[in-house]
mmCIF file of C-alpha atoms and ligand atoms in Angstrom:
data_model
loop_
_atom_site.group_PDB
_atom_site.id
_atom_site.type_symbol
_atom_site.label_atom_id
_atom_site.label_comp_id
_atom_site.label_asym_id
_atom_site.label_seq_id
_atom_site.Cartn_x
_atom_site.Cartn_y
_atom_site.Cartn_z
ATOM 1 C CA UNK A 10 54.920 -126.499 -27.694
ATOM 2 C CA UNK A 11 55.651 -129.266 -30.141
ATOM 3 C CA UNK A 12 58.424 -131.622 -29.055
ATOM 4 C CA UNK A 13 60.964 -132.971 -31.563
ATOM 5 C CA UNK A 14 62.564 -136.102 -30.137
ATOM 6 C CA UNK A 15 63.819 -139.617 -30.868
ATOM 7 C CA UNK A 16 61.980 -141.012 -27.823
ATOM 8 C CA UNK A 17 60.088 -144.021 -29.234
ATOM 9 C CA UNK A 18 58.449 -144.877 -25.914
ATOM 10 C CA UNK A 19 56.855 -141.473 -25.740
ATOM 11 C CA UNK A 20 55.640 -141.744 -29.328
ATOM 12 C CA UNK A 21 53.982 -145.058 -28.465
ATOM 13 C CA UNK A 22 52.240 -143.672 -25.383
ATOM 14 C CA UNK A 23 50.833 -140.737 -27.354
ATOM 15 C CA UNK A 24 49.643 -142.927 -30.240
ATOM 16 C CA UNK A 25 48.034 -145.402 -27.832
ATOM 17 C CA UNK A 26 46.067 -142.555 -26.288
ATOM 18 C CA UNK A 27 44.524 -141.724 -29.697
ATOM 19 C CA UNK A 28 46.671 -138.652 -30.274
ATOM 20 C CA UNK A 29 48.770 -137.794 -33.354
ATOM 21 C CA UNK A 30 52.527 -138.153 -33.832
ATOM 22 C CA UNK A 31 54.522 -137.014 -36.865
ATOM 23 C CA UNK A 32 56.727 -139.847 -38.114
ATOM 24 C CA UNK A 33 59.764 -139.931 -40.398
ATOM 25 C CA UNK A 34 59.740 -142.041 -43.545
ATOM 26 C CA UNK A 35 62.138 -142.297 -46.470
ATOM 27 C CA UNK A 36 59.748 -140.210 -48.607
ATOM 28 C CA UNK A 37 58.258 -137.396 -46.488
ATOM 29 C CA UNK A 38 57.118 -137.000 -42.866
ATOM 30 C CA UNK A 39 53.707 -138.466 -42.078
ATOM 31 C CA UNK A 40 51.051 -137.312 -39.622
ATOM 32 C CA UNK A 41 50.223 -140.604 -37.926
ATOM 33 C CA UNK A 42 47.326 -142.019 -35.924
ATOM 34 C CA UNK A 43 46.080 -145.459 -34.865
ATOM 35 C CA UNK A 44 44.537 -146.754 -38.101
ATOM 36 C CA UNK A 45 42.036 -148.853 -36.104
ATOM 37 C CA UNK A 46 40.669 -145.865 -34.182
ATOM 38 C CA UNK A 47 38.172 -143.612 -35.948
ATOM 39 C CA UNK A 48 38.500 -141.133 -33.129
ATOM 40 C CA UNK A 49 42.266 -140.822 -33.725
ATOM 41 C CA UNK A 50 42.000 -140.804 -37.530
ATOM 42 C CA UNK A 51 39.478 -137.956 -37.453
ATOM 43 C CA UNK A 52 42.099 -135.816 -35.713
ATOM 44 C CA UNK A 53 44.352 -136.137 -38.781
ATOM 45 C CA UNK A 54 41.674 -134.671 -41.043
ATOM 46 C CA UNK A 55 40.967 -131.879 -38.562
ATOM 47 C CA UNK A 56 44.605 -130.856 -38.071
ATOM 48 C CA UNK A 57 45.459 -130.956 -41.787
ATOM 49 C CA UNK A 58 42.200 -129.326 -42.785
ATOM 50 C CA UNK A 59 41.935 -132.217 -45.223
ATOM 51 C CA UNK A 60 38.625 -132.918 -46.963
ATOM 52 C CA UNK A 61 37.015 -136.188 -45.879
ATOM 53 C CA UNK A 62 36.964 -137.466 -49.493
ATOM 54 C CA UNK A 63 40.759 -137.789 -49.488
ATOM 55 C CA UNK A 64 41.753 -141.240 -48.141
ATOM 56 C CA UNK A 65 44.844 -142.062 -46.068
ATOM 57 C CA UNK A 66 47.742 -144.494 -46.481
ATOM 58 C CA UNK A 67 48.014 -147.224 -43.833
ATOM 59 C CA UNK A 68 51.583 -148.050 -42.776
ATOM 60 C CA UNK A 69 52.450 -151.549 -41.568
ATOM 61 C CA UNK A 70 55.627 -153.127 -40.173
ATOM 62 C CA UNK A 71 55.880 -156.288 -42.262
ATOM 63 C CA UNK A 72 54.228 -158.233 -45.068
ATOM 64 C CA UNK A 73 52.829 -160.632 -42.467
ATOM 65 C CA UNK A 74 50.658 -157.742 -41.175
ATOM 66 C CA UNK A 75 49.011 -157.376 -44.570
ATOM 67 C CA UNK A 76 46.225 -159.892 -43.997
ATOM 68 C CA UNK A 77 45.069 -158.003 -40.905
ATOM 69 C CA UNK A 78 43.860 -155.157 -43.125
ATOM 70 C CA UNK A 79 43.602 -156.397 -46.743
ATOM 71 C CA UNK A 80 42.013 -159.383 -48.461
ATOM 72 C CA UNK A 81 42.224 -161.154 -51.819
ATOM 73 C CA UNK A 82 45.793 -159.933 -52.305
ATOM 74 C CA UNK A 83 46.703 -161.149 -55.785
ATOM 75 C CA UNK A 84 50.008 -162.787 -56.747
ATOM 76 C CA UNK A 85 50.905 -159.636 -58.745
ATOM 77 C CA UNK A 86 50.336 -157.384 -55.719
ATOM 78 C CA UNK A 87 52.326 -159.769 -53.557
ATOM 79 C CA UNK A 88 55.215 -159.803 -56.040
ATOM 80 C CA UNK A 89 55.355 -155.990 -55.971
ATOM 81 C CA UNK A 90 55.186 -155.918 -52.178
ATOM 82 C CA UNK A 91 57.997 -158.429 -51.890
ATOM 83 C CA UNK A 92 60.155 -156.570 -54.396
ATOM 84 C CA UNK A 93 59.729 -153.028 -53.065
ATOM 85 C CA UNK A 94 58.815 -153.164 -49.353
ATOM 86 C CA UNK A 95 60.030 -151.621 -47.179
ATOM 87 C CA UNK A 96 60.099 -148.778 -49.666
ATOM 88 C CA UNK A 97 58.312 -145.929 -51.437
ATOM 89 C CA UNK A 98 55.539 -147.987 -53.028
ATOM 90 C CA UNK A 99 51.886 -147.794 -51.947
ATOM 91 C CA UNK A 100 49.483 -150.523 -53.076
ATOM 92 C CA UNK A 101 45.698 -150.147 -53.298
ATOM 93 C CA UNK A 102 44.243 -153.414 -51.997
ATOM 94 C CA UNK A 103 40.768 -154.684 -51.095
ATOM 95 C CA UNK A 104 40.139 -153.600 -47.528
ATOM 96 C CA UNK A 105 38.980 -155.712 -44.610
ATOM 97 C CA UNK A 106 36.149 -154.348 -42.486
ATOM 98 C CA UNK A 107 38.500 -153.504 -39.594
ATOM 99 C CA UNK A 108 39.627 -150.532 -41.712
ATOM 100 C CA UNK A 109 36.945 -147.887 -41.366
ATOM 101 C CA UNK A 110 35.452 -145.817 -44.170
ATOM 102 C CA UNK A 111 36.962 -142.827 -42.463
ATOM 103 C CA UNK A 112 40.460 -144.070 -43.458
ATOM 104 C CA UNK A 113 39.537 -145.007 -47.034
ATOM 105 C CA UNK A 114 37.003 -142.218 -47.649
ATOM 106 C CA UNK A 115 34.416 -144.860 -48.442
ATOM 107 C CA UNK A 116 36.594 -146.681 -50.993
ATOM 108 C CA UNK A 117 36.545 -150.481 -50.962
ATOM 109 C CA UNK A 118 40.332 -150.401 -51.267
ATOM 110 C CA UNK A 119 42.899 -149.437 -48.661
ATOM 111 C CA UNK A 120 46.251 -147.845 -49.519
ATOM 112 C CA UNK A 121 49.095 -149.735 -47.802
ATOM 113 C CA UNK A 122 52.849 -149.492 -47.555
ATOM 114 C CA UNK A 123 55.829 -150.473 -45.413
ATOM 115 C CA UNK A 124 57.968 -147.348 -45.043
ATOM 116 C CA UNK A 125 61.739 -147.721 -45.159
ATOM 117 C CA UNK A 126 62.914 -145.827 -42.098
ATOM 118 C CA UNK A 127 64.549 -147.672 -39.185
ATOM 119 C CA UNK A 128 62.911 -145.632 -36.414
ATOM 120 C CA UNK A 129 59.425 -145.839 -37.887
ATOM 121 C CA UNK A 130 59.810 -149.547 -38.653
ATOM 122 C CA UNK A 131 60.722 -150.115 -35.008
ATOM 123 C CA UNK A 132 57.756 -148.024 -33.886
ATOM 124 C CA UNK A 133 55.364 -149.936 -36.151
ATOM 125 C CA UNK A 134 56.683 -153.302 -35.026
ATOM 126 C CA UNK A 135 56.138 -152.395 -31.365
ATOM 127 C CA UNK A 136 52.607 -151.007 -31.737
ATOM 128 C CA UNK A 137 49.517 -153.230 -31.618
ATOM 129 C CA UNK A 138 47.981 -151.344 -34.573
ATOM 130 C CA UNK A 139 49.074 -149.969 -37.980
ATOM 131 C CA UNK A 140 49.432 -146.227 -38.550
ATOM 132 C CA UNK A 141 47.274 -144.200 -40.903
ATOM 133 C CA UNK A 142 49.380 -141.289 -42.092
ATOM 134 C CA UNK A 143 49.120 -138.699 -44.831
ATOM 135 C CA UNK A 144 51.986 -136.304 -45.426
ATOM 136 C CA UNK A 145 52.424 -133.987 -42.406
ATOM 137 C CA UNK A 146 51.445 -130.707 -44.054
ATOM 138 C CA UNK A 147 48.259 -128.655 -44.201
ATOM 139 C CA UNK A 148 46.051 -129.675 -47.166
ATOM 140 C CA UNK A 149 47.564 -128.576 -50.515
ATOM 141 C CA UNK A 150 50.881 -127.314 -49.167
ATOM 142 C CA UNK A 151 54.368 -128.717 -49.691
ATOM 143 C CA UNK A 152 55.153 -132.024 -47.976
ATOM 144 C CA UNK A 153 57.698 -131.788 -45.139
ATOM 145 C CA UNK A 154 61.046 -133.574 -45.429
ATOM 146 C CA UNK A 155 62.506 -132.768 -42.009
ATOM 147 C CA UNK A 156 61.190 -132.334 -38.435
ATOM 148 C CA UNK A 157 61.519 -128.551 -38.508
ATOM 149 C CA UNK A 158 59.242 -128.309 -41.566
ATOM 150 C CA UNK A 159 56.566 -130.195 -39.601
ATOM 151 C CA UNK A 160 57.042 -127.979 -36.564
ATOM 152 C CA UNK A 161 56.706 -124.845 -38.659
ATOM 153 C CA UNK A 162 53.383 -126.111 -40.019
ATOM 154 C CA UNK A 163 51.802 -127.312 -36.756
ATOM 155 C CA UNK A 164 53.666 -125.701 -33.865
ATOM 156 C CA UNK A 165 51.616 -125.911 -30.681
ATOM 157 C CA UNK A 166 48.865 -127.933 -32.378
ATOM 158 C CA UNK A 167 50.784 -131.223 -32.513
ATOM 159 C CA UNK A 168 52.353 -132.782 -29.398
ATOM 160 C CA UNK A 169 55.178 -134.807 -30.807
ATOM 161 C CA UNK A 170 57.448 -135.200 -33.841
ATOM 162 C CA UNK A 171 59.568 -138.344 -33.954
ATOM 163 C CA UNK A 172 62.961 -137.153 -35.118
ATOM 164 C CA UNK A 173 64.329 -139.318 -37.899
ATOM 165 C CA UNK A 174 66.408 -136.625 -39.598
ATOM 166 C CA UNK A 175 65.927 -135.581 -43.214
ATOM 167 C CA UNK A 176 64.027 -137.845 -45.606
ATOM 168 C CA UNK A 177 66.356 -139.519 -48.081
ATOM 169 C CA UNK A 178 63.943 -139.845 -51.019
ATOM 170 C CA UNK A 179 62.170 -136.514 -50.510
ATOM 171 C CA UNK A 180 59.110 -137.176 -52.711
ATOM 172 C CA UNK A 181 55.988 -139.181 -51.812
ATOM 173 C CA UNK A 182 55.527 -142.866 -52.574
ATOM 174 C CA UNK A 183 54.383 -144.143 -55.965
ATOM 175 C CA UNK A 184 50.771 -145.382 -55.796
ATOM 176 C CA UNK A 185 49.762 -148.513 -57.712
ATOM 177 C CA UNK A 186 46.252 -149.962 -57.952
ATOM 178 C CA UNK A 187 44.949 -152.908 -59.963
ATOM 179 C CA UNK A 188 42.404 -153.444 -62.693
ATOM 180 C CA UNK A 189 41.737 -156.834 -64.297
ATOM 181 C CA UNK A 190 44.928 -158.063 -62.709
ATOM 182 C CA UNK A 191 47.040 -155.341 -64.305
ATOM 183 C CA UNK A 192 48.886 -152.608 -62.423
ATOM 184 C CA UNK A 193 47.543 -149.048 -62.675
ATOM 185 C CA UNK A 194 49.680 -145.998 -61.851
ATOM 186 C CA UNK A 195 47.682 -143.619 -59.626
ATOM 187 C CA UNK A 196 50.505 -141.340 -58.527
ATOM 188 C CA UNK A 197 54.071 -140.982 -59.745
ATOM 189 C CA UNK A 198 56.513 -141.011 -56.863
ATOM 190 C CA UNK A 199 59.859 -142.085 -55.498
ATOM 191 C CA UNK A 200 59.582 -145.669 -56.731
ATOM 192 C CA UNK A 201 60.679 -145.512 -60.357
ATOM 193 C CA UNK A 202 58.289 -146.596 -63.107
ATOM 194 C CA UNK A 203 60.967 -148.489 -65.041
ATOM 195 C CA UNK A 204 61.712 -150.577 -61.935
ATOM 196 C CA UNK A 205 58.026 -151.307 -61.338
ATOM 197 C CA UNK A 206 57.477 -152.260 -64.974
ATOM 198 C CA UNK A 207 60.208 -154.899 -64.744
ATOM 199 C CA UNK A 208 57.850 -156.770 -62.436
ATOM 200 C CA UNK A 209 54.359 -155.560 -63.332
ATOM 201 C CA UNK A 210 54.649 -154.957 -67.096
ATOM 202 C CA UNK A 211 53.481 -151.676 -68.632
ATOM 203 C CA UNK A 212 51.576 -149.625 -66.043
ATOM 204 C CA UNK A 213 48.068 -148.560 -67.052
ATOM 205 C CA UNK A 214 46.639 -145.074 -66.576
ATOM 206 C CA UNK A 215 43.662 -144.764 -64.239
ATOM 207 C CA UNK A 216 40.258 -144.390 -65.857
ATOM 208 C CA UNK A 217 38.813 -140.944 -65.349
ATOM 209 C CA UNK A 218 35.325 -140.931 -63.909
ATOM 210 C CA UNK A 219 33.153 -137.863 -63.695
ATOM 211 C CA UNK A 220 32.292 -137.993 -60.029
ATOM 212 C CA UNK A 221 35.152 -139.639 -58.162
ATOM 213 C CA UNK A 222 38.716 -138.585 -57.653
ATOM 214 C CA UNK A 223 40.336 -141.936 -57.067
ATOM 215 C CA UNK A 224 43.634 -140.495 -55.872
ATOM 216 C CA UNK A 225 43.348 -136.860 -54.859
ATOM 217 C CA UNK A 226 47.150 -136.781 -54.857
ATOM 218 C CA UNK A 227 46.363 -136.296 -58.509
ATOM 219 C CA UNK A 228 44.449 -133.067 -57.858
ATOM 220 C CA UNK A 229 45.686 -130.544 -60.374
ATOM 221 C CA UNK A 230 46.799 -128.050 -57.761
ATOM 222 C CA UNK A 231 48.776 -129.679 -54.969
ATOM 223 C CA UNK A 232 52.139 -129.540 -53.249
ATOM 224 C CA UNK A 233 52.056 -125.775 -53.698
ATOM 225 C CA UNK A 234 54.129 -122.964 -52.216
ATOM 226 C CA UNK A 235 52.365 -119.712 -51.294
ATOM 227 C CA UNK A 236 54.656 -117.866 -53.725
ATOM 228 C CA UNK A 237 53.587 -117.898 -57.371
ATOM 229 C CA UNK A 238 55.613 -120.472 -59.295
ATOM 230 C CA UNK A 239 56.168 -120.882 -63.031
ATOM 231 C CA UNK A 240 57.877 -123.847 -64.686
ATOM 232 C CA UNK A 241 59.851 -123.241 -67.844
ATOM 233 C CA UNK A 242 62.291 -124.767 -70.307
ATOM 234 C CA UNK A 243 63.962 -121.364 -70.719
ATOM 235 C CA UNK A 244 64.908 -119.584 -67.498
ATOM 236 C CA UNK A 245 66.392 -116.462 -69.188
ATOM 237 C CA UNK A 246 63.233 -115.875 -71.169
ATOM 238 C CA UNK A 247 61.029 -116.213 -68.075
ATOM 239 C CA UNK A 248 63.248 -113.773 -66.175
ATOM 240 C CA UNK A 249 62.888 -111.224 -69.005
ATOM 241 C CA UNK A 250 59.108 -111.647 -68.968
ATOM 242 C CA UNK A 251 59.042 -110.824 -65.265
ATOM 243 C CA UNK A 252 61.680 -108.106 -65.277
ATOM 244 C CA UNK A 253 61.759 -105.978 -62.102
ATOM 245 C CA UNK A 254 60.256 -108.614 -59.834
ATOM 246 C CA UNK A 255 61.913 -110.231 -56.834
ATOM 247 C CA UNK A 256 62.652 -113.616 -58.379
ATOM 248 C CA UNK A 257 63.993 -116.930 -57.083
ATOM 249 C CA UNK A 258 65.340 -119.368 -59.665
ATOM 250 C CA UNK A 259 65.231 -123.135 -59.133
ATOM 251 C CA UNK A 260 67.335 -125.128 -61.588
ATOM 252 C CA UNK A 261 68.458 -128.739 -61.895
ATOM 253 C CA UNK A 262 72.199 -128.052 -61.880
ATOM 254 C CA UNK A 263 74.201 -124.837 -61.621
ATOM 255 C CA UNK A 264 74.901 -124.447 -65.342
ATOM 256 C CA UNK A 265 74.289 -120.732 -65.680
ATOM 257 C CA UNK A 266 74.116 -117.835 -63.250
ATOM 258 C CA UNK A 267 71.463 -115.154 -63.452
ATOM 259 C CA UNK A 268 72.820 -112.041 -61.695
ATOM 260 C CA UNK A 269 69.526 -110.163 -62.101
ATOM 261 C CA UNK A 270 67.597 -112.466 -59.759
ATOM 262 C CA UNK A 271 67.378 -112.255 -55.950
ATOM 263 C CA UNK A 272 68.396 -115.857 -55.335
ATOM 264 C CA UNK A 273 69.300 -118.920 -57.329
ATOM 265 C CA UNK A 274 69.156 -122.520 -56.090
ATOM 266 C CA UNK A 275 69.998 -125.770 -57.815
ATOM 267 C CA UNK A 276 68.702 -129.209 -56.871
ATOM 268 C CA UNK A 277 71.744 -131.327 -57.693
ATOM 269 C CA UNK A 278 75.449 -130.643 -57.339
ATOM 270 C CA UNK A 279 76.222 -133.390 -59.840
ATOM 271 C CA UNK A 280 73.865 -134.604 -62.478
ATOM 272 C CA UNK A 281 71.678 -136.661 -60.204
ATOM 273 C CA UNK A 282 67.885 -136.737 -60.460
ATOM 274 C CA UNK A 283 67.839 -138.758 -57.246
ATOM 275 C CA UNK A 284 69.611 -135.934 -55.419
ATOM 276 C CA UNK A 285 67.287 -133.415 -57.085
ATOM 277 C CA UNK A 286 64.231 -135.328 -55.797
ATOM 278 C CA UNK A 287 65.688 -135.458 -52.289
ATOM 279 C CA UNK A 288 66.179 -131.683 -52.290
ATOM 280 C CA UNK A 289 63.031 -130.573 -54.133
ATOM 281 C CA UNK A 290 60.600 -129.890 -51.266
ATOM 282 C CA UNK A 291 63.130 -128.492 -48.799
ATOM 283 C CA UNK A 292 64.385 -126.077 -51.458
ATOM 284 C CA UNK A 293 60.848 -125.031 -52.401
ATOM 285 C CA UNK A 294 60.001 -124.489 -48.720
ATOM 286 C CA UNK A 295 63.158 -122.375 -48.319
ATOM 287 C CA UNK A 296 62.377 -120.248 -51.381
ATOM 288 C CA UNK A 297 58.792 -119.875 -50.194
ATOM 289 C CA UNK A 298 59.996 -118.303 -46.933
ATOM 290 C CA UNK A 299 61.820 -115.445 -48.688
ATOM 291 C CA UNK A 300 58.804 -113.309 -49.659
ATOM 292 C CA UNK A 301 59.646 -113.500 -53.346
ATOM 293 C CA UNK A 302 57.297 -112.209 -56.040
ATOM 294 C CA UNK A 303 57.934 -115.281 -58.136
ATOM 295 C CA UNK A 304 59.747 -118.628 -58.253
ATOM 296 C CA UNK A 305 60.939 -119.641 -61.727
ATOM 297 C CA UNK A 306 61.616 -123.385 -61.831
ATOM 298 C CA UNK A 307 63.299 -125.241 -64.630
ATOM 299 C CA UNK A 308 61.851 -128.461 -66.076
ATOM 300 C CA UNK A 309 64.031 -131.455 -65.190
ATOM 301 C CA UNK A 310 65.222 -133.907 -67.867
ATOM 302 C CA UNK A 311 62.152 -135.983 -68.735
ATOM 303 C CA UNK A 312 63.266 -139.421 -67.633
ATOM 304 C CA UNK A 313 62.806 -141.454 -64.450
ATOM 305 C CA UNK A 314 62.552 -139.280 -61.333
ATOM 306 C CA UNK A 315 62.785 -136.204 -63.585
ATOM 307 C CA UNK A 316 59.199 -136.931 -64.655
ATOM 308 C CA UNK A 317 58.100 -137.205 -61.033
ATOM 309 C CA UNK A 318 59.733 -133.880 -60.162
ATOM 310 C CA UNK A 319 58.133 -132.246 -63.229
ATOM 311 C CA UNK A 320 54.748 -133.617 -62.142
ATOM 312 C CA UNK A 321 55.149 -131.950 -58.721
ATOM 313 C CA UNK A 322 56.417 -128.689 -60.234
ATOM 314 C CA UNK A 323 53.429 -128.516 -62.570
ATOM 315 C CA UNK A 324 50.999 -129.097 -59.714
ATOM 316 C CA UNK A 325 52.808 -126.494 -57.632
ATOM 317 C CA UNK A 326 52.471 -123.983 -60.482
ATOM 318 C CA UNK A 327 48.825 -124.675 -61.218
ATOM 319 C CA UNK A 328 46.356 -122.005 -60.144
HETATM 320 O O1 TXA B 23 55.156 -141.263 -49.255
HETATM 321 C C1 TXA B 23 53.968 -141.214 -48.939
HETATM 322 O O2 TXA B 23 53.085 -141.821 -49.567
HETATM 323 C C2 TXA B 23 53.618 -140.388 -47.703
HETATM 324 C C3 TXA B 23 54.238 -141.040 -46.467
HETATM 325 C C4 TXA B 23 53.863 -140.350 -45.197
HETATM 326 O O3 TXA B 23 53.889 -142.391 -46.449
HETATM 327 N N1 TXA B 23 52.208 -140.254 -47.565
HETATM 328 C C5 TXA B 23 51.451 -139.510 -48.423
HETATM 329 O O4 TXA B 23 50.127 -139.453 -48.046
HETATM 330 O O5 TXA B 23 51.888 -138.936 -49.386
HETATM 331 P P1 TXA B 23 49.079 -138.439 -48.667
HETATM 332 O O6 TXA B 23 47.840 -138.647 -47.894
HETATM 333 O O7 TXA B 23 49.642 -137.100 -48.668
HETATM 334 O O8 TXA B 23 48.836 -139.002 -50.079
HETATM 335 C C6 TXA B 23 48.200 -140.248 -50.204
HETATM 336 C C7 TXA B 23 47.484 -140.361 -51.480
HETATM 337 C C8 TXA B 23 46.331 -139.405 -51.591
HETATM 338 O O9 TXA B 23 46.402 -138.751 -52.829
HETATM 339 C C9 TXA B 23 45.123 -140.305 -51.519
HETATM 340 O O10 TXA B 23 44.079 -139.825 -52.257
HETATM 341 C C10 TXA B 23 45.656 -141.597 -52.081
HETATM 342 O O11 TXA B 23 46.939 -141.668 -51.559
HETATM 343 N N2 TXA B 23 44.873 -142.727 -51.576
HETATM 344 C C11 TXA B 23 44.813 -143.200 -50.328
HETATM 345 N N3 TXA B 23 43.955 -144.222 -50.236
HETATM 346 C C12 TXA B 23 43.451 -144.414 -51.465
HETATM 347 C C13 TXA B 23 42.511 -145.318 -52.021
HETATM 348 N N4 TXA B 23 41.905 -146.246 -51.290
HETATM 349 N N5 TXA B 23 42.229 -145.209 -53.336
HETATM 350 C C14 TXA B 23 42.844 -144.280 -54.088
HETATM 351 N N6 TXA B 23 43.752 -143.390 -53.612
HETATM 352 C C15 TXA B 23 44.049 -143.456 -52.329
HETATM 353 MG MG1 MG B 24 50.066 -135.246 -49.145
#
């Protein structure tokens, strides 16, 4: 049985014995292990069925912990850290040798962030090591945004889920790396590009190389429900194309109703992309549990977090 509890002491004991604990963050739940223990980190890859080429994010408690794991941190990286941590921003920094290749998948950089969740910040500050943690879902599936999602994925295979309620941001962190002292956007996420650009200037796109996937979060198919999903700018037209099927509709706001579909969900009750981001994964997970033939999702307005949601919807719809 997998325990869901707020008992920090128990979480610490389990982590210190090289076992895994699921932890709450403001973005999504993470599947955490002692980042300094290869033995513990390997258990993350095994439980998630995650390929070894996909590196992990290391979570620390405060900026003063940064020099334990990273070196040559530039003034630009430091400015971003100071502006956005704790928060949904992950920085790719030169790693120190204490971080094993197992965590970084052989990369010379380590992904680092300070998550903004009171319980996890307390946990991190009381542990003698940082926590390596990917999202707490099996490889390729939708990231969990509450403890029950995690339990449904790993029941019986994971001892302990630290209960921090529902994640307020609901979408993974934004990942920024550096090239020639300029910031490079590796993954869109909860930290908004316009905010980052106020500090870092225009964000560059990563160079594509033939053999390496620098951020597999950018894999074309990712974050996917088991149910087939299409994304559209015209819900009515998509419904007509799939007439007779058991359809779930996912829209931004409840503008129109579609009586011919089995279920209809909207992501925001107002006109809030922030609220839509918070609700995206939990709504997709709910629709995915209904044995639908098809989920028809509407493109969000293409600004700010709308772009991030559209990125996730496209990956979820990719075959
Ligand atoms: O919000 C988040 O970032 C959540 C919470 C738990 O912190 N974590 C998360 O982890 O989304 P994960 O493993 O699902 O996604 C991390 C992404 C992966 O796409 C991985 O490839 C990329 O970060 N990454 C990690 N280390 C990297 C590195 N050294 N270079 C390039 N990409 C890296
Ligand atoms: Mg993930």
